Amino acid sequence: NAGVTQTPKFQVLKTGQSMTLQCAQDMNHNSMYWYRQDPGMGLRLIYYSASEGTTDKGEVPNGYNVSRLNKREFSLRLESAAPSQTSVYFCASLRGVMTFFGQGTRLTVV
Amino acid sequence: AQKITQTQPGMFVQEKEAVTLDCTYDTSDQSYGLFWYKQPSSGEMIFLIYQGSYDEQNATEGRYSLNFQKARKSANLVISASQLGDSAMYFCAMREGSDYKLSFGAGTTVTVRA
């Protein structure tokens, strides 16, 4: 999906390190989301932003923070990474019924 | 509480046959939307079909149709004339009311056999 760009695609962190996952969309969507997907499981909502300037917690927000920098960008920050945060992270944007996802970030915390 | 339930972890279907994937949901809102997505083994997420709670007709998109039974709170996906390329994981999701929270079920893996 060229419309939602996530960086990086892969990352290995040591326990306790911090990092920010970047997400940007060029479709002028109001709503943006961060999910994590563990092996063989569904997507669990971490945080979402219904519109620029607002953010809300999802199902699994502990250990994460987000920033909706502007309408295009929604970043996810891990302040002190833990092995339990090893997962694939997806960013998504939504307008009406159309949903677009980034290609995912495979994060490993050792 | 689980908002979206997909009870079938995995299914096998013969090529050219139809398959129904179950999805039940839980909400007290009158206005909500139901989505289905496909995730092939490559990992990307692909939007398939949408049904609004006020839509009177079942949604269809090509070989995909959504069997919406509001009273039973179910939104089953039907894939007709299955193809090998339909082998993937399928997720049901719901957006409730005016809240833009989009929550997913656990998914169903579909394997199409030649």
PDB file of C-alpha atoms in Angstrom:
ATOM      1  CA  ASN A   1       0.000   0.000   0.000  1.00  0.00           C
ATOM      2  CA  ALA A   2       1.769   3.085  -1.235  1.00  0.00           C
ATOM      3  CA  GLY A   3      -0.677   5.213   0.771  1.00  0.00           C
ATOM      4  CA  VAL A   4       0.622   4.231   4.246  1.00  0.00           C
ATOM      5  CA  THR A   5       4.342   4.198   4.822  1.00  0.00           C
ATOM      6  CA  GLN A   6       5.852   2.601   7.893  1.00  0.00           C
ATOM      7  CA  THR A   7       9.470   2.721   8.949  1.00  0.00           C
ATOM      8  CA  PRO A   8      11.527   0.786   9.749  1.00  0.00           C
ATOM      9  CA  LYS A   9      10.543  -2.602   8.319  1.00  0.00           C
ATOM     10  CA  PHE A  10      12.764  -4.538  10.681  1.00  0.00           C
ATOM     11  CA  GLN A  11      14.338  -3.658  14.015  1.00  0.00           C
ATOM     12  CA  VAL A  12      16.193  -5.472  16.756  1.00  0.00           C
ATOM     13  CA  LEU A  13      16.375  -3.791  20.131  1.00  0.00           C
ATOM     14  CA  LYS A  14      18.003  -4.673  23.391  1.00  0.00           C
ATOM     15  CA  THR A  15      15.849  -4.763  26.495  1.00  0.00           C
ATOM     16  CA  GLY A  16      15.552  -1.256  27.894  1.00  0.00           C
ATOM     17  CA  GLN A  17      16.304   0.571  24.657  1.00  0.00           C
ATOM     18  CA  SER A  18      13.840   3.034  23.207  1.00  0.00           C
ATOM     19  CA  MET A  19      12.680   3.593  19.666  1.00  0.00           C
ATOM     20  CA  THR A  20       9.999   5.267  17.597  1.00  0.00           C
ATOM     21  CA  LEU A  21       8.058   3.627  14.804  1.00  0.00           C
ATOM     22  CA  GLN A  22       7.043   6.099  12.146  1.00  0.00           C
ATOM     23  CA  CYS A  23       3.852   6.057  10.107  1.00  0.00           C
ATOM     24  CA  ALA A  24       2.705   8.476   7.437  1.00  0.00           C
ATOM     25  CA  GLN A  25      -0.245   8.488   5.057  1.00  0.00           C
ATOM     26  CA  ASP A  26      -0.837  10.694   2.058  1.00  0.00           C
ATOM     27  CA  MET A  27      -4.578  10.107   1.627  1.00  0.00           C
ATOM     28  CA  ASN A  28      -5.825  12.878   3.918  1.00  0.00           C
ATOM     29  CA  HIS A  29      -7.390  10.348   6.297  1.00  0.00           C
ATOM     30  CA  ASN A  30      -8.505  11.527   9.710  1.00  0.00           C
ATOM     31  CA  SER A  31      -8.263   8.242  11.611  1.00  0.00           C
ATOM     32  CA  MET A  32      -5.020   6.398  12.205  1.00  0.00           C
ATOM     33  CA  TYR A  33      -4.200   3.293  14.221  1.00  0.00           C
ATOM     34  CA  TRP A  34      -1.377   1.257  15.669  1.00  0.00           C
ATOM     35  CA  TYR A  35      -1.758  -2.515  16.090  1.00  0.00           C
ATOM     36  CA  ARG A  36       0.457  -5.340  17.135  1.00  0.00           C
ATOM     37  CA  GLN A  37       0.164  -8.859  15.781  1.00  0.00           C
ATOM     38  CA  ASP A  38       1.719 -11.789  17.582  1.00  0.00           C
ATOM     39  CA  PRO A  39       2.319 -15.099  15.775  1.00  0.00           C
ATOM     40  CA  GLY A  40      -0.908 -16.808  14.712  1.00  0.00           C
ATOM     41  CA  MET A  41      -3.041 -14.145  16.338  1.00  0.00           C
ATOM     42  CA  GLY A  42      -5.228 -11.263  15.388  1.00  0.00           C
ATOM     43  CA  LEU A  43      -4.446  -7.583  15.518  1.00  0.00           C
ATOM     44  CA  ARG A  44      -4.623  -5.951  18.919  1.00  0.00           C
ATOM     45  CA  LEU A  45      -5.174  -2.232  19.054  1.00  0.00           C
ATOM     46  CA  ILE A  46      -2.491  -0.286  20.885  1.00  0.00           C
ATOM     47  CA  TYR A  47      -3.533   3.326  20.284  1.00  0.00           C
ATOM     48  CA  TYR A  48      -5.637   5.176  17.805  1.00  0.00           C
ATOM     49  CA  SER A  49      -6.220   8.746  16.712  1.00  0.00           C
ATOM     50  CA  ALA A  50      -9.650   9.698  15.457  1.00  0.00           C
ATOM     51  CA  SER A  51      -8.400  13.028  14.157  1.00  0.00           C
ATOM     52  CA  GLU A  52      -5.425  15.330  14.260  1.00  0.00           C
ATOM     53  CA  GLY A  53      -4.724  16.368  17.825  1.00  0.00           C
ATOM     54  CA  THR A  54      -6.496  13.453  19.519  1.00  0.00           C
ATOM     55  CA  THR A  55      -5.231  10.079  20.668  1.00  0.00           C
ATOM     56  CA  ASP A  56      -6.904   7.284  22.626  1.00  0.00           C
ATOM     57  CA  LYS A  57      -5.828   4.056  24.238  1.00  0.00           C
ATOM     58  CA  GLY A  58      -6.728   0.761  22.664  1.00  0.00           C
ATOM     59  CA  GLU A  59      -6.674  -2.716  24.158  1.00  0.00           C
ATOM     60  CA  VAL A  60      -2.936  -2.994  24.928  1.00  0.00           C
ATOM     61  CA  PRO A  61      -1.465   0.505  25.495  1.00  0.00           C
ATOM     62  CA  ASN A  62       0.919  -0.287  28.351  1.00  0.00           C
ATOM     63  CA  GLY A  63       4.544   0.307  27.459  1.00  0.00           C
ATOM     64  CA  TYR A  64       3.732   2.520  24.470  1.00  0.00           C
ATOM     65  CA  ASN A  65       3.152   6.177  23.717  1.00  0.00           C
ATOM     66  CA  VAL A  66       1.941   7.854  20.556  1.00  0.00           C
ATOM     67  CA  SER A  67       2.070  11.224  18.886  1.00  0.00           C
ATOM     68  CA  ARG A  68      -0.225  12.475  16.182  1.00  0.00           C
ATOM     69  CA  LEU A  69       2.196  15.016  14.829  1.00  0.00           C
ATOM     70  CA  ASN A  70      -0.121  16.288  12.099  1.00  0.00           C
ATOM     71  CA  LYS A  71      -2.792  14.821   9.894  1.00  0.00           C
ATOM     72  CA  ARG A  72      -0.265  12.750   7.955  1.00  0.00           C
ATOM     73  CA  GLU A  73       1.898  11.302  10.707  1.00  0.00           C
ATOM     74  CA  PHE A  74       1.220   9.041  13.676  1.00  0.00           C
ATOM     75  CA  SER A  75       4.215   7.687  15.554  1.00  0.00           C
ATOM     76  CA  LEU A  76       4.505   4.937  18.140  1.00  0.00           C
ATOM     77  CA  ARG A  77       7.190   5.086  20.813  1.00  0.00           C
ATOM     78  CA  LEU A  78       8.563   2.347  23.012  1.00  0.00           C
ATOM     79  CA  GLU A  79      10.285   4.069  25.926  1.00  0.00           C
ATOM     80  CA  SER A  80      11.906   0.986  27.445  1.00  0.00           C
ATOM     81  CA  ALA A  81      11.561  -2.066  25.235  1.00  0.00           C
ATOM     82  CA  ALA A  82      10.770  -5.446  26.771  1.00  0.00           C
ATOM     83  CA  PRO A  83      10.898  -8.934  25.215  1.00  0.00           C
ATOM     84  CA  SER A  84       7.086  -9.080  25.504  1.00  0.00           C
ATOM     85  CA  GLN A  85       6.959  -6.304  22.918  1.00  0.00           C
ATOM     86  CA  THR A  86       8.467  -8.546  20.267  1.00  0.00           C
ATOM     87  CA  SER A  87       5.801  -8.492  17.576  1.00  0.00           C
ATOM     88  CA  VAL A  88       4.830  -7.235  14.157  1.00  0.00           C
ATOM     89  CA  TYR A  89       3.439  -3.715  14.299  1.00  0.00           C
ATOM     90  CA  PHE A  90       0.979  -2.343  11.790  1.00  0.00           C
ATOM     91  CA  CYS A  91      -0.089   1.193  11.212  1.00  0.00           C
ATOM     92  CA  ALA A  92      -3.418   1.820   9.482  1.00  0.00           C
ATOM     93  CA  SER A  93      -5.507   4.735   8.306  1.00  0.00           C
ATOM     94  CA  LEU A  94      -9.229   4.870   7.738  1.00  0.00           C
ATOM     95  CA  ARG A  95     -11.631   7.167   5.986  1.00  0.00           C
ATOM     96  CA  GLY A  96     -15.226   6.132   5.668  1.00  0.00           C
ATOM     97  CA  VAL A  97     -14.984   2.443   4.867  1.00  0.00           C
ATOM     98  CA  MET A  98     -11.623   2.411   3.144  1.00  0.00           C
ATOM     99  CA  THR A  99      -8.832   1.062   5.282  1.00  0.00           C
ATOM    100  CA  PHE A 100      -5.177   1.038   4.330  1.00  0.00           C
ATOM    101  CA  PHE A 101      -2.368  -0.640   6.204  1.00  0.00           C
ATOM    102  CA  GLY A 102       1.344  -0.162   6.226  1.00  0.00           C
ATOM    103  CA  GLN A 103       3.554  -3.112   5.401  1.00  0.00           C
ATOM    104  CA  GLY A 104       4.382  -3.733   9.028  1.00  0.00           C
ATOM    105  CA  THR A 105       7.436  -3.463  11.269  1.00  0.00           C
ATOM    106  CA  ARG A 106       8.923  -6.668  12.573  1.00  0.00           C
ATOM    107  CA  LEU A 107      10.371  -5.806  15.974  1.00  0.00           C
ATOM    108  CA  THR A 108      12.483  -8.164  18.044  1.00  0.00           C
ATOM    109  CA  VAL A 109      13.509  -7.280  21.593  1.00  0.00           C
ATOM    110  CA  VAL A 110      16.356  -9.364  22.964  1.00  0.00           C
TER     111      VAL A 110
ATOM    112  CA  ALA B   1     -14.798  -8.464  26.898  1.00  0.00           C
ATOM    113  CA  GLN B   2     -14.244  -9.818  23.422  1.00  0.00           C
ATOM    114  CA  LYS B   3     -16.038  -7.606  20.948  1.00  0.00           C
ATOM    115  CA  ILE B   4     -15.407  -9.695  17.843  1.00  0.00           C
ATOM    116  CA  THR B   5     -15.480 -13.497  17.891  1.00  0.00           C
ATOM    117  CA  GLN B   6     -14.234 -15.735  15.129  1.00  0.00           C
ATOM    118  CA  THR B   7     -14.692 -19.314  16.268  1.00  0.00           C
ATOM    119  CA  GLN B   8     -13.026 -21.109  13.358  1.00  0.00           C
ATOM    120  CA  PRO B   9      -9.237 -21.100  13.741  1.00  0.00           C
ATOM    121  CA  GLY B  10      -8.720 -22.892  10.429  1.00  0.00           C
ATOM    122  CA  MET B  11     -10.702 -24.191   7.472  1.00  0.00           C
ATOM    123  CA  PHE B  12     -10.037 -26.228   4.365  1.00  0.00           C
ATOM    124  CA  VAL B  13     -12.004 -25.719   1.171  1.00  0.00           C
ATOM    125  CA  GLN B  14     -11.838 -27.319  -2.270  1.00  0.00           C
ATOM    126  CA  GLU B  15     -11.010 -25.086  -5.177  1.00  0.00           C
ATOM    127  CA  LYS B  16     -14.153 -23.694  -6.862  1.00  0.00           C
ATOM    128  CA  GLU B  17     -16.319 -24.332  -3.819  1.00  0.00           C
ATOM    129  CA  ALA B  18     -17.794 -21.674  -1.537  1.00  0.00           C
ATOM    130  CA  VAL B  19     -16.701 -21.143   2.054  1.00  0.00           C
ATOM    131  CA  THR B  20     -18.344 -19.265   4.906  1.00  0.00           C
ATOM    132  CA  LEU B  21     -16.297 -17.648   7.650  1.00  0.00           C
ATOM    133  CA  ASP B  22     -18.128 -16.924  10.871  1.00  0.00           C
ATOM    134  CA  CYS B  23     -18.014 -13.656  12.774  1.00  0.00           C
ATOM    135  CA  THR B  24     -20.136 -12.573  15.710  1.00  0.00           C
ATOM    136  CA  TYR B  25     -19.882  -9.240  17.424  1.00  0.00           C
ATOM    137  CA  ASP B  26     -20.962  -7.544  20.601  1.00  0.00           C
ATOM    138  CA  THR B  27     -22.021  -3.923  20.804  1.00  0.00           C
ATOM    139  CA  SER B  28     -24.711  -1.816  22.403  1.00  0.00           C
ATOM    140  CA  ASP B  29     -24.361   0.919  19.786  1.00  0.00           C
ATOM    141  CA  GLN B  30     -27.002   1.279  17.105  1.00  0.00           C
ATOM    142  CA  SER B  31     -24.504   2.637  14.623  1.00  0.00           C
ATOM    143  CA  TYR B  32     -21.485   0.522  13.795  1.00  0.00           C
ATOM    144  CA  GLY B  33     -19.549  -0.858  10.879  1.00  0.00           C
ATOM    145  CA  LEU B  34     -18.235  -4.324  10.147  1.00  0.00           C
ATOM    146  CA  PHE B  35     -15.172  -5.017   8.046  1.00  0.00           C
ATOM    147  CA  TRP B  36     -13.408  -8.048   6.639  1.00  0.00           C
ATOM    148  CA  TYR B  37      -9.720  -8.150   5.788  1.00  0.00           C
ATOM    149  CA  LYS B  38      -7.426 -10.681   4.160  1.00  0.00           C
ATOM    150  CA  GLN B  39      -3.854 -11.337   5.211  1.00  0.00           C
ATOM    151  CA  PRO B  40      -1.890 -13.560   2.799  1.00  0.00           C
ATOM    152  CA  SER B  41       1.265 -15.314   3.907  1.00  0.00           C
ATOM    153  CA  SER B  42       3.237 -12.306   2.683  1.00  0.00           C
ATOM    154  CA  GLY B  43       1.812 -10.417   5.650  1.00  0.00           C
ATOM    155  CA  GLU B  44       0.076  -7.403   4.171  1.00  0.00           C
ATOM    156  CA  MET B  45      -3.459  -6.518   5.239  1.00  0.00           C
ATOM    157  CA  ILE B  46      -6.047  -6.104   2.494  1.00  0.00           C
ATOM    158  CA  PHE B  47      -9.490  -4.589   2.985  1.00  0.00           C
ATOM    159  CA  LEU B  48     -12.205  -6.796   1.425  1.00  0.00           C
ATOM    160  CA  ILE B  49     -15.714  -5.672   2.292  1.00  0.00           C
ATOM    161  CA  TYR B  50     -17.752  -3.425   4.588  1.00  0.00           C
ATOM    162  CA  GLN B  51     -21.257  -3.550   6.050  1.00  0.00           C
ATOM    163  CA  GLY B  52     -22.858  -0.664   7.908  1.00  0.00           C
ATOM    164  CA  SER B  53     -25.361  -1.405  10.654  1.00  0.00           C
ATOM    165  CA  TYR B  54     -28.051   0.569   8.839  1.00  0.00           C
ATOM    166  CA  ASP B  55     -27.436  -1.048   5.467  1.00  0.00           C
ATOM    167  CA  GLU B  56     -30.484  -3.107   4.593  1.00  0.00           C
ATOM    168  CA  GLN B  57     -28.841  -5.131   1.879  1.00  0.00           C
ATOM    169  CA  ASN B  58     -25.927  -7.477   2.346  1.00  0.00           C
ATOM    170  CA  ALA B  59     -22.679  -6.099   0.989  1.00  0.00           C
ATOM    171  CA  THR B  60     -21.049  -7.751  -2.009  1.00  0.00           C
ATOM    172  CA  GLU B  61     -17.677  -7.196  -3.664  1.00  0.00           C
ATOM    173  CA  GLY B  62     -16.948  -9.560  -6.504  1.00  0.00           C
ATOM    174  CA  ARG B  63     -16.654 -13.074  -5.070  1.00  0.00           C
ATOM    175  CA  TYR B  64     -17.022 -11.768  -1.516  1.00  0.00           C
ATOM    176  CA  SER B  65     -20.353 -11.279   0.156  1.00  0.00           C
ATOM    177  CA  LEU B  66     -21.257 -10.498   3.718  1.00  0.00           C
ATOM    178  CA  ASN B  67     -24.164 -12.351   5.296  1.00  0.00           C
ATOM    179  CA  PHE B  68     -25.367  -9.763   7.816  1.00  0.00           C
ATOM    180  CA  GLN B  69     -27.843 -10.929  10.440  1.00  0.00           C
ATOM    181  CA  LYS B  70     -28.340  -7.989  12.737  1.00  0.00           C
ATOM    182  CA  ALA B  71     -30.592  -9.660  15.297  1.00  0.00           C
ATOM    183  CA  ARG B  72     -28.090 -12.468  15.732  1.00  0.00           C
ATOM    184  CA  LYS B  73     -25.164 -10.029  15.677  1.00  0.00           C
ATOM    185  CA  SER B  74     -23.376 -11.983  13.028  1.00  0.00           C
ATOM    186  CA  ALA B  75     -21.502 -10.843   9.926  1.00  0.00           C
ATOM    187  CA  ASN B  76     -20.279 -13.923   8.097  1.00  0.00           C
ATOM    188  CA  LEU B  77     -18.045 -13.651   5.049  1.00  0.00           C
ATOM    189  CA  VAL B  78     -18.857 -15.864   2.083  1.00  0.00           C
ATOM    190  CA  ILE B  79     -16.201 -16.477  -0.533  1.00  0.00           C
ATOM    191  CA  SER B  80     -17.660 -18.025  -3.657  1.00  0.00           C
ATOM    192  CA  ALA B  81     -15.771 -20.100  -6.229  1.00  0.00           C
ATOM    193  CA  SER B  82     -12.640 -20.366  -4.086  1.00  0.00           C
ATOM    194  CA  GLN B  83      -9.281 -19.980  -5.766  1.00  0.00           C
ATOM    195  CA  LEU B  84      -5.838 -21.075  -4.634  1.00  0.00           C
ATOM    196  CA  GLY B  85      -4.970 -17.425  -4.115  1.00  0.00           C
ATOM    197  CA  ASP B  86      -7.687 -17.166  -1.488  1.00  0.00           C
ATOM    198  CA  SER B  87      -5.523 -19.140   0.930  1.00  0.00           C
ATOM    199  CA  ALA B  88      -4.867 -16.632   3.694  1.00  0.00           C
ATOM    200  CA  MET B  89      -5.901 -15.492   7.129  1.00  0.00           C
ATOM    201  CA  TYR B  90      -9.172 -13.569   7.282  1.00  0.00           C
ATOM    202  CA  PHE B  91     -10.083 -11.068   9.960  1.00  0.00           C
ATOM    203  CA  CYS B  92     -13.410  -9.616  10.953  1.00  0.00           C
ATOM    204  CA  ALA B  93     -13.367  -6.148  12.550  1.00  0.00           C
ATOM    205  CA  MET B  94     -15.847  -3.668  13.984  1.00  0.00           C
ATOM    206  CA  ARG B  95     -15.954   0.073  14.371  1.00  0.00           C
ATOM    207  CA  GLU B  96     -18.494   1.208  16.948  1.00  0.00           C
ATOM    208  CA  GLY B  97     -20.654   4.318  16.948  1.00  0.00           C
ATOM    209  CA  SER B  98     -18.961   7.647  16.683  1.00  0.00           C
ATOM    210  CA  ASP B  99     -15.830   6.256  18.278  1.00  0.00           C
ATOM    211  CA  TYR B 100     -13.316   5.486  15.565  1.00  0.00           C
ATOM    212  CA  LYS B 101     -11.883   2.541  17.457  1.00  0.00           C
ATOM    213  CA  LEU B 102     -11.447  -0.388  15.063  1.00  0.00           C
ATOM    214  CA  SER B 103     -11.203  -3.768  16.837  1.00  0.00           C
ATOM    215  CA  PHE B 104     -10.325  -7.121  15.292  1.00  0.00           C
ATOM    216  CA  GLY B 105     -11.208 -10.749  15.843  1.00  0.00           C
ATOM    217  CA  ALA B 106      -8.609 -13.487  16.180  1.00  0.00           C
ATOM    218  CA  GLY B 107      -8.869 -14.514  12.551  1.00  0.00           C
ATOM    219  CA  THR B 108      -9.583 -17.648  10.519  1.00  0.00           C
ATOM    220  CA  THR B 109      -6.995 -19.351   8.353  1.00  0.00           C
ATOM    221  CA  VAL B 110      -8.379 -20.590   5.043  1.00  0.00           C
ATOM    222  CA  THR B 111      -6.508 -23.158   2.977  1.00  0.00           C
ATOM    223  CA  VAL B 112      -7.788 -23.821  -0.528  1.00  0.00           C
ATOM    224  CA  ARG B 113      -7.026 -27.283  -1.879  1.00  0.00           C
ATOM    225  CA  ALA B 114      -6.609 -28.018  -5.595  1.00  0.00           C
TER     226      ALA B 114
END
